[in-house]
Amino acid sequence: MFKKLLVANRGTIAIRIIRACRELGIPTIAIYSTADKDALHVRMADEAVCIGPAAAEDSYLNIPSIISTVLTYGADAVHPGYGFLSENGDFAEACLKSGVNFVGPRARHIRLMGDKPRARRIMTRAGVPVLPGSAGNGVTELRNAQEDAKRLGYPVLIKAAAGGGGKGMRVVRDAQELARLFPLARAESEAAFGSRTMYLEKYLERARHVEFQILADNQRNVIHLGERDCSIQRRHQKVLEEAPCPVMTKRLRDKMGKAAVRAAEVVGYSNVGTVEFLLADDGQFYFIEMNTRIQVEHGVTEMVTSIDLVKESIRVAGGAALGMKQRQVEIEGAAIECRVYAEDPDTHLPSPGVVSNHHAPGGLGVRVETALYDGYRVPVQYDPLIAKLIAHADDRGQVIARAKAALREYLIDGIRTNIPLHLKILDDPDFRKGDFATDFLKRYENVAEPPAATAAAR
Ligand code: MV4
């Protein structure tokens, strides 16, 4: 196993990784920006190194600075967490070139899946169902987009080839809208990803967003750990996720799971990953993209499978074989994750500030991952996700009741949070029936001016 692991992240995921390392007996190094000198991950790690100023580009995204810290402090492994450098092929390659283990897939797979039209092409060839869309490498010019849209039929969705998570995405319902929105989406993609390449997909309305957790070792063993329903999103920011998907059957899980495993197998994928599908109400499913990192919502899968995904990812990165076979994976009970954001519940604007009277809920089947403590100042520079409240129970009805009770117990002063929105969702009759799709949160939108785009969607 590793001698020392550098955690190239902050907040709740940095803490999650440090906890896994403690259990595995691996000492950790935290890195932090000047804005995070009082952060909990800094206090929890065995060593901590300030690597730069508050701006992420100068600290948590600064590859040379992180690599030199790795070498100076003698780490032999790096865990990137999610966001920041987690899906940066250059970072994975820089780690390899410095003789350090990157806890994640190989650079080749990060780059491959980061090129969405290429991923679609590979999946199509492998027999994984893919939505009708642009062929080849995608489109940069409006006239090519117009040709694709004509062939596909409206509505279509414009997506960024280098995107993922919804940035640069636009729904288009006719040719006029396409002419107006294509240049806007392309400009957004260029600003966010430095790429003018877009692609079109047939827009599937009222589908569910169902993603499969993949786990693979370096010996080509690949298994799936079942699915998560992530349909409840606001402006492509996930709000609440659950496992299993409320409409999943054993047969469909087996079929979608096999497709997800095949997606990983055809490219020789290793470590953790997520294969995202859209599930239509006729039971058809379509690959949309693959995420090559541990995800925020990994906790709901851990609760229903009793598998520690972070520990497994570290073990397999060290060369160990998978600790379990597909037939040993069982889905037990139901789990819900409520993402607690530091935001004004009415305007959705960020609500940074100093936290006081913090009391996180507890009890049987309640797990809270947070970097908050009394007196802590939530910095404005980073993602507003401040806590993940994960509930687990024997069935979906009971886990809804448990999540509601836990949310009502959560005390936090000094900042505003979206806890009131979670309580509304958990009381919503359609949510309680499991009858919802990607358009669900529209019903809780007020018509206020939308806030400026927030940190990277994941
Ligand atoms: C789609 C889609 C419908 N049709 N693609 C959003 C995030 C990204 N990973 C994939 N996403 C979607 N892609 C096609 N062709 C629906 C979503 C989607 C969504 C769209 C609008 C509002 C909320 C949504 C929640 C999840 C997925």
GROMACS .gro file of C-alpha atoms and ligand atoms in nm:
model
  485
    1MET     CA    1   0.000   0.000   0.000
    2PHE     CA    2   0.105   0.364  -0.033
    3LYS     CA    3   0.354   0.534   0.202
    4LYS     CA    4   0.191   0.876   0.190
    5LEU     CA    5  -0.100   1.021  -0.007
    6LEU     CA    6  -0.148   1.383  -0.109
    7VAL     CA    7  -0.509   1.498  -0.116
    8ALA     CA    8  -0.541   1.738  -0.411
    9ASN     CA    9  -0.874   1.885  -0.303
   10ARG     CA   10  -1.059   2.068  -0.026
   11GLY     CA   11  -1.390   2.056   0.163
   12THR     CA   12  -1.601   1.747   0.224
   13ILE     CA   13  -1.428   1.524  -0.031
   14ALA     CA   14  -1.083   1.600   0.111
   15ILE     CA   15  -1.214   1.492   0.453
   16ARG     CA   16  -1.371   1.180   0.300
   17ILE     CA   17  -1.035   1.083   0.147
   18ILE     CA   18  -0.840   1.152   0.470
   19ARG     CA   19  -1.083   0.925   0.662
   20ALA     CA   20  -1.035   0.642   0.412
   21CYS     CA   21  -0.657   0.679   0.435
   22ARG     CA   22  -0.668   0.668   0.816
   23GLU     CA   23  -0.850   0.336   0.801
   24LEU     CA   24  -0.598   0.204   0.550
   25GLY     CA   25  -0.305   0.327   0.761
   26ILE     CA   26  -0.184   0.572   0.495
   27PRO     CA   27  -0.053   0.910   0.620
   28THR     CA   28  -0.196   1.212   0.432
   29ILE     CA   29  -0.081   1.553   0.314
   30ALA     CA   30  -0.342   1.824   0.271
   31ILE     CA   31  -0.284   2.112   0.033
   32TYR     CA   32  -0.463   2.442   0.080
   33SER     CA   33  -0.496   2.794  -0.050
   34THR     CA   34  -0.454   3.103   0.166
   35ALA     CA   35  -0.837   3.128   0.180
   36ASP     CA   36  -0.848   2.781   0.342
   37LYS     CA   37  -0.591   2.819   0.620
   38ASP     CA   38  -0.863   2.747   0.880
   39ALA     CA   39  -1.030   2.469   0.682
   40LEU     CA   40  -1.106   2.138   0.850
   41HIS     CA   41  -0.923   1.924   0.592
   42VAL     CA   42  -0.603   2.112   0.685
   43ARG     CA   43  -0.652   2.027   1.052
   44MET     CA   44  -0.743   1.664   0.986
   45ALA     CA   45  -0.451   1.564   0.761
   46ASP     CA   46  -0.117   1.449   0.904
   47GLU     CA   47   0.066   1.729   0.721
   48ALA     CA   48  -0.060   2.040   0.541
   49VAL     CA   49   0.105   2.261   0.283
   50CYS     CA   50  -0.012   2.601   0.161
   51ILE     CA   51   0.029   2.592  -0.216
   52GLY     CA   52  -0.098   2.929  -0.331
   53PRO     CA   53  -0.349   3.214  -0.319
   54ALA     CA   54  -0.728   3.188  -0.304
   55ALA     CA   55  -0.791   3.179  -0.680
   56ALA     CA   56  -0.826   2.811  -0.773
   57GLU     CA   57  -0.608   2.854  -1.086
   58ASP     CA   58  -0.321   2.950  -0.855
   59SER     CA   59  -0.375   2.677  -0.594
   60TYR     CA   60  -0.607   2.376  -0.636
   61LEU     CA   61  -0.564   2.388  -1.016
   62ASN     CA   62  -0.191   2.465  -1.012
   63ILE     CA   63  -0.032   2.145  -1.147
   64PRO     CA   64   0.339   2.245  -1.111
   65SER     CA   65   0.284   2.361  -0.755
   66ILE     CA   66   0.101   2.040  -0.658
   67ILE     CA   67   0.358   1.812  -0.826
   68SER     CA   68   0.646   1.991  -0.654
   69THR     CA   69   0.468   1.949  -0.319
   70VAL     CA   70   0.423   1.578  -0.389
   71LEU     CA   71   0.795   1.540  -0.459
   72THR     CA   72   0.918   1.764  -0.175
   73TYR     CA   73   0.704   1.592   0.087
   74GLY     CA   74   0.761   1.238  -0.040
   75ALA     CA   75   0.408   1.135  -0.133
   76ASP     CA   76   0.375   0.829  -0.356
   77ALA     CA   77   0.006   0.876  -0.436
   78VAL     CA   78  -0.233   1.161  -0.519
   79HIS     CA   79  -0.611   1.158  -0.485
   80PRO     CA   80  -0.779   1.431  -0.693
   81GLY     CA   81  -1.133   1.401  -0.545
   82TYR     CA   82  -1.398   1.559  -0.772
   83GLY     CA   83  -1.398   1.893  -0.955
   84PHE     CA   84  -1.063   2.080  -0.975
   85LEU     CA   85  -0.801   1.852  -1.145
   86SER     CA   86  -0.997   1.526  -1.117
   87GLU     CA   87  -1.075   1.506  -1.489
   88ASN     CA   88  -0.760   1.672  -1.618
   89GLY     CA   89  -0.561   1.424  -1.830
   90ASP     CA   90  -0.251   1.644  -1.806
   91PHE     CA   91  -0.255   1.616  -1.427
   92ALA     CA   92  -0.289   1.236  -1.432
   93GLU     CA   93  -0.001   1.225  -1.681
   94ALA     CA   94   0.213   1.465  -1.474
   95CYS     CA   95   0.165   1.236  -1.172
   96LEU     CA   96   0.270   0.931  -1.374
   97LYS     CA   97   0.576   1.111  -1.516
   98SER     CA   98   0.680   1.208  -1.161
   99GLY     CA   99   0.654   0.843  -1.054
  100VAL     CA  100   0.347   0.904  -0.838
  101ASN     CA  101   0.027   0.697  -0.835
  102PHE     CA  102  -0.282   0.888  -0.947
  103VAL     CA  103  -0.590   0.750  -0.771
  104GLY     CA  104  -0.816   0.737  -1.073
  105PRO     CA  105  -0.823   0.617  -1.431
  106ARG     CA  106  -0.533   0.653  -1.673
  107ALA     CA  107  -0.484   0.988  -1.853
  108ARG     CA  108  -0.590   0.821  -2.179
  109HIS     CA  109  -0.934   0.735  -2.038
  110ILE     CA  110  -0.985   1.076  -1.883
  111ARG     CA  111  -0.913   1.238  -2.222
  112LEU     CA  112  -1.118   0.988  -2.417
  113MET     CA  113  -1.432   1.032  -2.205
  114GLY     CA  114  -1.375   1.408  -2.189
  115ASP     CA  115  -1.425   1.417  -2.566
  116LYS     CA  116  -1.800   1.354  -2.569
  117PRO     CA  117  -1.849   1.290  -2.944
  118ARG     CA  118  -1.560   1.040  -2.932
  119ALA     CA  119  -1.714   0.865  -2.631
  120ARG     CA  120  -2.048   0.844  -2.820
  121ARG     CA  121  -1.871   0.690  -3.119
  122ILE     CA  122  -1.691   0.426  -2.911
  123MET     CA  123  -2.012   0.333  -2.727
  124THR     CA  124  -2.208   0.309  -3.051
  125ARG     CA  125  -1.945   0.069  -3.190
  126ALA     CA  126  -1.954  -0.135  -2.868
  127GLY     CA  127  -2.331  -0.182  -2.898
  128VAL     CA  128  -2.420   0.044  -2.604
  129PRO     CA  129  -2.740   0.237  -2.689
  130VAL     CA  130  -2.662   0.602  -2.765
  131LEU     CA  131  -2.907   0.885  -2.842
  132PRO     CA  132  -2.939   0.991  -3.205
  133GLY     CA  133  -2.706   1.285  -3.258
  134SER     CA  134  -2.417   1.440  -3.445
  135ALA     CA  135  -2.182   1.189  -3.606
  136GLY     CA  136  -1.804   1.216  -3.617
  137ASN     CA  137  -1.616   1.474  -3.413
  138GLY     CA  138  -1.905   1.718  -3.366
  139VAL     CA  139  -1.977   2.056  -3.528
  140THR     CA  140  -1.831   2.404  -3.503
  141GLU     CA  141  -2.038   2.583  -3.772
  142LEU     CA  142  -2.406   2.673  -3.761
  143ARG     CA  143  -2.475   2.528  -4.107
  144ASN     CA  144  -2.348   2.185  -3.996
  145ALA     CA  145  -2.558   2.207  -3.682
  146GLN     CA  146  -2.858   2.294  -3.903
  147GLU     CA  147  -2.798   1.984  -4.116
  148ASP     CA  148  -2.781   1.765  -3.806
  149ALA     CA  149  -3.096   1.919  -3.657
  150LYS     CA  150  -3.286   1.865  -3.982
  151ARG     CA  151  -3.190   1.498  -3.980
  152LEU     CA  152  -3.265   1.449  -3.606
  153GLY     CA  153  -3.591   1.649  -3.590
  154TYR     CA  154  -3.670   1.898  -3.311
  155PRO     CA  155  -3.636   1.930  -3.018
  156VAL     CA  156  -3.259   1.890  -3.006
  157LEU     CA  157  -3.004   1.965  -2.737
  158ILE     CA  158  -2.683   2.153  -2.818
  159LYS     CA  159  -2.396   2.024  -2.604
  160ALA     CA  160  -2.027   2.114  -2.575
  161ALA     CA  161  -1.789   1.842  -2.701
  162ALA     CA  162  -1.550   1.924  -2.417
  163GLY     CA  163  -1.835   1.980  -2.172
  164GLY     CA  164  -2.025   1.754  -1.941
  165GLY     CA  165  -2.250   1.833  -1.653
  166GLY     CA  166  -2.464   2.070  -1.856
  167LYS     CA  167  -2.232   2.368  -1.920
  168GLY     CA  168  -2.290   2.512  -2.268
  169MET     CA  169  -2.609   2.307  -2.304
  170ARG     CA  170  -2.916   2.457  -2.481
  171VAL     CA  171  -3.252   2.305  -2.568
  172VAL     CA  172  -3.361   2.410  -2.915
  173ARG     CA  173  -3.719   2.368  -3.044
  174ASP     CA  174  -3.700   2.507  -3.399
  175ALA     CA  175  -3.459   2.629  -3.667
  176GLN     CA  176  -3.489   2.992  -3.556
  177GLU     CA  177  -3.389   2.905  -3.200
  178LEU     CA  178  -3.097   2.702  -3.331
  179ALA     CA  179  -2.967   3.000  -3.530
  180ARG     CA  180  -2.997   3.221  -3.222
  181LEU     CA  181  -2.868   2.981  -2.954
  182PHE     CA  182  -2.594   2.787  -3.134
  183PRO     CA  183  -2.349   3.082  -3.135
  184LEU     CA  184  -2.428   3.151  -2.768
  185ALA     CA  185  -2.370   2.791  -2.663
  186ARG     CA  186  -2.048   2.783  -2.867
  187ALA     CA  187  -1.922   3.105  -2.705
  188GLU     CA  188  -2.003   2.962  -2.361
  189SER     CA  189  -1.808   2.647  -2.445
  190GLU     CA  190  -1.513   2.848  -2.573
  191ALA     CA  191  -1.505   3.056  -2.254
  192ALA     CA  192  -1.544   2.756  -2.021
  193PHE     CA  193  -1.343   2.488  -2.200
  194GLY     CA  194  -1.145   2.668  -2.471
  195SER     CA  195  -1.328   2.463  -2.735
  196ARG     CA  196  -1.571   2.573  -3.009
  197THR     CA  197  -1.670   2.216  -3.088
  198MET     CA  198  -2.033   2.130  -3.016
  199TYR     CA  199  -2.260   1.835  -3.089
  200LEU     CA  200  -2.633   1.787  -3.116
  201GLU     CA  201  -2.847   1.519  -2.958
  202LYS     CA  202  -3.214   1.443  -2.987
  203TYR     CA  203  -3.364   1.604  -2.673
  204LEU     CA  204  -3.536   1.348  -2.454
  205GLU     CA  205  -3.804   1.524  -2.252
  206ARG     CA  206  -3.922   1.393  -1.915
  207ALA     CA  207  -3.653   1.124  -1.902
  208ARG     CA  208  -3.483   1.017  -1.581
  209HIS     CA  209  -3.111   1.067  -1.525
  210VAL     CA  210  -2.986   0.726  -1.411
  211GLU     CA  211  -2.615   0.665  -1.360
  212PHE     CA  212  -2.428   0.342  -1.288
  213GLN     CA  213  -2.131   0.321  -1.053
  214ILE     CA  214  -1.840   0.131  -1.204
  215LEU     CA  215  -1.542  -0.017  -1.020
  216ALA     CA  216  -1.248  -0.164  -1.210
  217ASP     CA  217  -0.901  -0.287  -1.115
  218ASN     CA  218  -0.579  -0.284  -1.319
  219GLN     CA  219  -0.632  -0.651  -1.414
  220ARG     CA  220  -0.935  -0.572  -1.633
  221ASN     CA  221  -1.195  -0.685  -1.380
  222VAL     CA  222  -1.498  -0.456  -1.402
  223ILE     CA  223  -1.814  -0.459  -1.190
  224HIS     CA  224  -2.104  -0.222  -1.138
  225LEU     CA  225  -2.251  -0.125  -0.801
  226GLY     CA  226  -2.600  -0.046  -0.921
  227GLU     CA  227  -2.751   0.289  -1.007
  228ARG     CA  228  -2.836   0.630  -0.870
  229ASP     CA  229  -3.129   0.844  -0.978
  230CYS     CA  230  -2.999   1.199  -1.025
  231SER     CA  231  -3.297   1.353  -1.202
  232ILE     CA  232  -3.345   1.621  -0.936
  233GLN     CA  233  -3.118   1.899  -1.057
  234ARG     CA  234  -3.143   2.275  -1.073
  235ARG     CA  235  -2.959   2.447  -1.358
  236HIS     CA  236  -2.754   2.126  -1.398
  237GLN     CA  237  -2.652   2.133  -1.034
  238LYS     CA  238  -2.763   1.812  -0.860
  239VAL     CA  239  -2.973   1.876  -0.550
  240LEU     CA  240  -3.087   1.534  -0.428
  241GLU     CA  241  -2.983   1.187  -0.540
  242GLU     CA  242  -3.109   0.844  -0.445
  243ALA     CA  243  -3.025   0.476  -0.478
  244PRO     CA  244  -3.183   0.263  -0.603
  245CYS     CA  245  -3.373   0.445  -0.881
  246PRO     CA  246  -3.742   0.425  -0.776
  247VAL     CA  247  -3.856   0.266  -1.104
  248MET     CA  248  -3.566   0.020  -1.137
  249THR     CA  249  -3.636  -0.353  -1.169
  250LYS     CA  250  -3.386  -0.638  -1.129
  251ARG     CA  251  -3.411  -0.713  -1.503
  252LEU     CA  252  -3.352  -0.352  -1.610
  253ARG     CA  253  -3.065  -0.312  -1.360
  254ASP     CA  254  -2.903  -0.619  -1.503
  255LYS     CA  255  -2.942  -0.490  -1.860
  256MET     CA  256  -2.826  -0.134  -1.789
  257GLY     CA  257  -2.551  -0.262  -1.559
  258LYS     CA  258  -2.419  -0.490  -1.834
  259ALA     CA  259  -2.416  -0.195  -2.076
  260ALA     CA  260  -2.227   0.015  -1.820
  261VAL     CA  261  -1.972  -0.261  -1.758
  262ARG     CA  262  -1.932  -0.306  -2.134
  263ALA     CA  263  -1.869   0.070  -2.171
  264ALA     CA  264  -1.580   0.040  -1.924
  265GLU     CA  265  -1.450  -0.290  -2.063
  266VAL     CA  266  -1.424  -0.181  -2.427
  267VAL     CA  267  -1.181   0.095  -2.340
  268GLY     CA  268  -0.988  -0.104  -2.073
  269TYR     CA  269  -1.099   0.136  -1.800
  270SER     CA  270  -0.961   0.120  -1.445
  271ASN     CA  271  -1.059   0.263  -1.104
  272VAL     CA  272  -1.395   0.428  -1.024
  273GLY     CA  273  -1.620   0.577  -1.288
  274THR     CA  274  -1.982   0.656  -1.361
  275VAL     CA  275  -2.174   0.576  -1.677
  276GLU     CA  276  -2.461   0.820  -1.723
  277PHE     CA  277  -2.780   0.717  -1.900
  278LEU     CA  278  -3.113   0.876  -1.975
  279LEU     CA  279  -3.401   0.639  -1.902
  280ALA     CA  280  -3.715   0.710  -2.105
  281ASP     CA  281  -4.060   0.619  -1.970
  282ASP     CA  282  -4.090   0.339  -2.227
  283GLY     CA  283  -3.795   0.165  -2.055
  284GLN     CA  284  -3.543   0.249  -2.329
  285PHE     CA  285  -3.212   0.382  -2.203
  286TYR     CA  286  -2.933   0.576  -2.373
  287PHE     CA  287  -2.569   0.643  -2.284
  288ILE     CA  288  -2.501   1.017  -2.248
  289GLU     CA  289  -2.152   1.039  -2.100
  290MET     CA  290  -1.901   0.882  -1.865
  291ASN     CA  291  -1.754   1.059  -1.562
  292THR     CA  292  -1.399   0.950  -1.485
  293ARG     CA  293  -1.388   1.044  -1.115
  294ILE     CA  294  -1.541   0.968  -0.777
  295GLN     CA  295  -1.865   1.168  -0.769
  296VAL     CA  296  -2.026   1.380  -0.500
  297GLU     CA  297  -2.314   1.132  -0.478
  298HIS     CA  298  -2.097   0.819  -0.428
  299GLY     CA  299  -2.223   0.798  -0.067
  300VAL     CA  300  -2.572   0.670  -0.157
  301THR     CA  301  -2.414   0.377  -0.343
  302GLU     CA  302  -2.190   0.307  -0.043
  303MET     CA  303  -2.492   0.293   0.188
  304VAL     CA  304  -2.691   0.046  -0.024
  305THR     CA  305  -2.392  -0.177  -0.113
  306SER     CA  306  -2.184  -0.147   0.209
  307ILE     CA  307  -1.880  -0.096  -0.017
  308ASP     CA  308  -1.635   0.183   0.067
  309LEU     CA  309  -1.574   0.331  -0.278
  310VAL     CA  310  -1.292   0.560  -0.171
  311LYS     CA  311  -1.101   0.280   0.000
  312GLU     CA  312  -1.156   0.051  -0.300
  313SER     CA  313  -1.031   0.320  -0.541
  314ILE     CA  314  -0.712   0.362  -0.337
  315ARG     CA  315  -0.660  -0.014  -0.311
  316VAL     CA  316  -0.700  -0.075  -0.685
  317ALA     CA  317  -0.477   0.225  -0.767
  318GLY     CA  318  -0.210   0.046  -0.561
  319GLY     CA  319  -0.247  -0.261  -0.783
  320ALA     CA  320  -0.482  -0.470  -0.568
  321ALA     CA  321  -0.751  -0.680  -0.735
  322LEU     CA  322  -1.117  -0.592  -0.678
  323GLY     CA  323  -1.230  -0.705  -0.334
  324MET     CA  324  -1.560  -0.847  -0.462
  325LYS     CA  325  -1.726  -1.014  -0.760
  326GLN     CA  326  -2.037  -0.892  -0.941
  327ARG     CA  327  -2.256  -1.164  -0.788
  328GLN     CA  328  -2.152  -1.053  -0.437
  329VAL     CA  329  -2.288  -0.702  -0.492
  330GLU     CA  330  -2.631  -0.666  -0.337
  331ILE     CA  331  -2.851  -0.359  -0.314
  332GLU     CA  332  -2.991  -0.334   0.037
  333GLY     CA  333  -3.255  -0.080   0.136
  334ALA     CA  334  -3.270   0.274   0.002
  335ALA     CA  335  -3.053   0.582   0.045
  336ILE     CA  336  -3.106   0.953  -0.024
  337GLU     CA  337  -2.845   1.227  -0.032
  338CYS     CA  338  -2.948   1.588   0.025
  339ARG     CA  339  -2.681   1.832  -0.092
  340VAL     CA  340  -2.677   2.122   0.149
  341TYR     CA  341  -2.567   2.441  -0.028
  342ALA     CA  342  -2.479   2.774   0.135
  343GLU     CA  343  -2.736   2.966  -0.066
  344ASP     CA  344  -3.036   3.188  -0.011
  345PRO     CA  345  -3.339   2.955  -0.036
  346ASP     CA  346  -3.544   3.218  -0.226
  347THR     CA  347  -3.290   3.365  -0.468
  348HIS     CA  348  -3.042   3.074  -0.485
  349LEU     CA  349  -2.766   3.334  -0.453
  350PRO     CA  350  -2.456   3.219  -0.261
  351SER     CA  351  -2.473   3.288   0.112
  352PRO     CA  352  -2.119   3.286   0.250
  353GLY     CA  353  -2.046   3.389   0.609
  354VAL     CA  354  -1.937   3.273   0.952
  355VAL     CA  355  -2.111   2.958   1.079
  356SER     CA  356  -2.242   2.946   1.436
  357ASN     CA  357  -2.449   2.701   1.642
  358HIS     CA  358  -2.368   2.420   1.404
  359HIS     CA  359  -2.533   2.093   1.497
  360ALA     CA  360  -2.532   1.814   1.241
  361PRO     CA  361  -2.804   1.548   1.275
  362GLY     CA  362  -2.724   1.190   1.371
  363GLY     CA  363  -2.883   0.863   1.470
  364LEU     CA  364  -2.933   0.529   1.302
  365GLY     CA  365  -2.894   0.546   0.925
  366VAL     CA  366  -2.793   0.914   0.918
  367ARG     CA  367  -2.455   1.014   0.777
  368VAL     CA  368  -2.339   1.375   0.746
  369GLU     CA  369  -2.025   1.474   0.559
  370THR     CA  370  -1.934   1.834   0.622
  371ALA     CA  371  -1.633   2.058   0.662
  372LEU     CA  372  -1.824   2.303   0.885
  373TYR     CA  373  -1.755   2.388   1.247
  374ASP     CA  374  -1.858   2.676   1.472
  375GLY     CA  375  -1.667   2.990   1.385
  376TYR     CA  376  -1.573   2.865   1.038
  377ARG     CA  377  -1.608   3.117   0.757
  378VAL     CA  378  -1.752   2.968   0.437
  379PRO     CA  379  -1.526   3.115   0.167
  380VAL     CA  380  -1.683   3.285  -0.136
  381GLN     CA  381  -1.423   3.154  -0.381
  382TYR     CA  382  -1.531   2.791  -0.404
  383ASP     CA  383  -1.826   2.558  -0.450
  384PRO     CA  384  -2.114   2.640  -0.211
  385LEU     CA  385  -2.166   2.271  -0.119
  386ILE     CA  386  -2.123   2.266   0.260
  387ALA     CA  387  -2.269   1.932   0.366
  388LYS     CA  388  -2.401   1.604   0.233
  389LEU     CA  389  -2.676   1.457   0.442
  390ILE     CA  390  -2.716   1.089   0.355
  391ALA     CA  391  -2.994   0.877   0.499
  392HIS     CA  392  -3.027   0.500   0.466
  393ALA     CA  393  -3.320   0.278   0.563
  394ASP     CA  394  -3.491  -0.050   0.472
  395ASP     CA  395  -3.709   0.100   0.201
  396ARG     CA  396  -3.783   0.424   0.017
  397GLY     CA  397  -4.075   0.530   0.240
  398GLN     CA  398  -3.865   0.493   0.551
  399VAL     CA  399  -3.563   0.669   0.408
  400ILE     CA  400  -3.778   0.969   0.310
  401ALA     CA  401  -3.906   0.991   0.668
  402ARG     CA  402  -3.552   0.955   0.803
  403ALA     CA  403  -3.409   1.222   0.572
  404LYS     CA  404  -3.690   1.463   0.670
  405ALA     CA  405  -3.633   1.407   1.041
  406ALA     CA  406  -3.259   1.462   0.996
  407LEU     CA  407  -3.308   1.782   0.794
  408ARG     CA  408  -3.533   1.921   1.068
  409GLU     CA  409  -3.264   1.844   1.325
  410TYR     CA  410  -2.991   2.024   1.126
  411LEU     CA  411  -2.904   2.350   1.306
  412ILE     CA  412  -2.690   2.608   1.138
  413ASP     CA  413  -2.678   2.982   1.197
  414GLY     CA  414  -2.484   3.257   1.023
  415ILE     CA  415  -2.552   3.144   0.667
  416ARG     CA  416  -2.863   3.056   0.465
  417THR     CA  417  -2.903   2.707   0.320
  418ASN     CA  418  -3.130   2.517   0.081
  419ILE     CA  419  -3.262   2.289   0.361
  420PRO     CA  420  -3.616   2.435   0.312
  421LEU     CA  421  -3.608   2.322  -0.054
  422HIS     CA  422  -3.513   1.968   0.052
  423LEU     CA  423  -3.808   1.956   0.291
  424LYS     CA  424  -4.042   2.066   0.009
  425ILE     CA  425  -3.905   1.799  -0.225
  426LEU     CA  426  -3.941   1.524   0.037
  427ASP     CA  427  -4.305   1.632   0.095
  428ASP     CA  428  -4.391   1.654  -0.275
  429PRO     CA  429  -4.659   1.393  -0.364
  430ASP     CA  430  -4.498   1.310  -0.701
  431PHE     CA  431  -4.155   1.273  -0.543
  432ARG     CA  432  -4.303   1.045  -0.278
  433LYS     CA  433  -4.460   0.829  -0.550
  434GLY     CA  434  -4.127   0.816  -0.731
  435ASP     CA  435  -4.301   0.987  -1.023
  436PHE     CA  436  -4.051   1.247  -1.139
  437ALA     CA  437  -3.806   1.321  -1.420
  438THR     CA  438  -3.541   1.577  -1.512
  439ASP     CA  439  -3.804   1.857  -1.527
  440PHE     CA  440  -3.909   1.804  -1.162
  441LEU     CA  441  -3.748   2.109  -0.998
  442LYS     CA  442  -3.908   2.353  -1.245
  443ARG     CA  443  -4.216   2.350  -1.022
  444TYR     CA  444  -4.015   2.506  -0.737
  445GLU     CA  445  -3.859   2.779  -0.948
  446ASN     CA  446  -3.967   3.131  -0.871
  447VAL     CA  447  -3.947   3.367  -1.167
  448ALA     CA  448  -3.671   3.577  -1.005
  449GLU     CA  449  -3.366   3.682  -1.203
  450PRO     CA  450  -3.130   3.382  -1.236
  451PRO     CA  451  -2.801   3.412  -1.045
  452ALA     CA  452  -2.467   3.416  -1.226
  453ALA     CA  453  -2.323   3.075  -1.312
  454THR     CA  454  -2.171   2.901  -1.008
  455ALA     CA  455  -1.872   2.672  -0.972
  456ALA     CA  456  -1.824   2.376  -1.202
  457ALA     CA  457  -2.121   2.143  -1.224
  458ARG     CA  458  -2.032   1.786  -1.154
  459MV4     C1  459  -2.985   1.529  -2.183
  459MV4     C2  460  -3.119   1.541  -2.142
  459MV4     C3  461  -3.217   1.515  -2.237
  459MV4     N1  462  -3.183   1.482  -2.364
  459MV4     N2  463  -2.956   1.493  -2.309
  459MV4     C4  464  -2.782   1.718  -1.796
  459MV4     C5  465  -2.645   1.700  -1.740
  459MV4     C6  466  -2.572   1.616  -1.838
  459MV4     N3  467  -2.480   1.527  -1.777
  459MV4     C7  468  -2.678   1.545  -1.913
  459MV4     N4  469  -2.800   1.616  -1.893
  459MV4     C8  470  -2.908   1.590  -1.970
  459MV4     N5  471  -2.883   1.552  -2.098
  459MV4     C9  472  -3.052   1.471  -2.397
  459MV4     N6  473  -3.021   1.439  -2.524
  459MV4    C10  474  -3.145   1.575  -2.010
  459MV4    C11  475  -3.040   1.601  -1.923
  459MV4    C12  476  -3.073   1.633  -1.785
  459MV4    C13  477  -3.149   1.747  -1.750
  459MV4    C14  478  -3.194   1.840  -1.844
  459MV4    C15  479  -3.270   1.951  -1.805
  459MV4    C16  480  -3.301   1.973  -1.669
  459MV4    C17  481  -3.257   1.884  -1.575
  459MV4    C18  482  -3.182   1.771  -1.613
  459MV4    C19  483  -3.138   1.680  -1.516
  459MV4    C20  484  -3.065   1.571  -1.552
  459MV4    C21  485  -3.034   1.547  -1.686
   0.00000   0.00000   0.00000
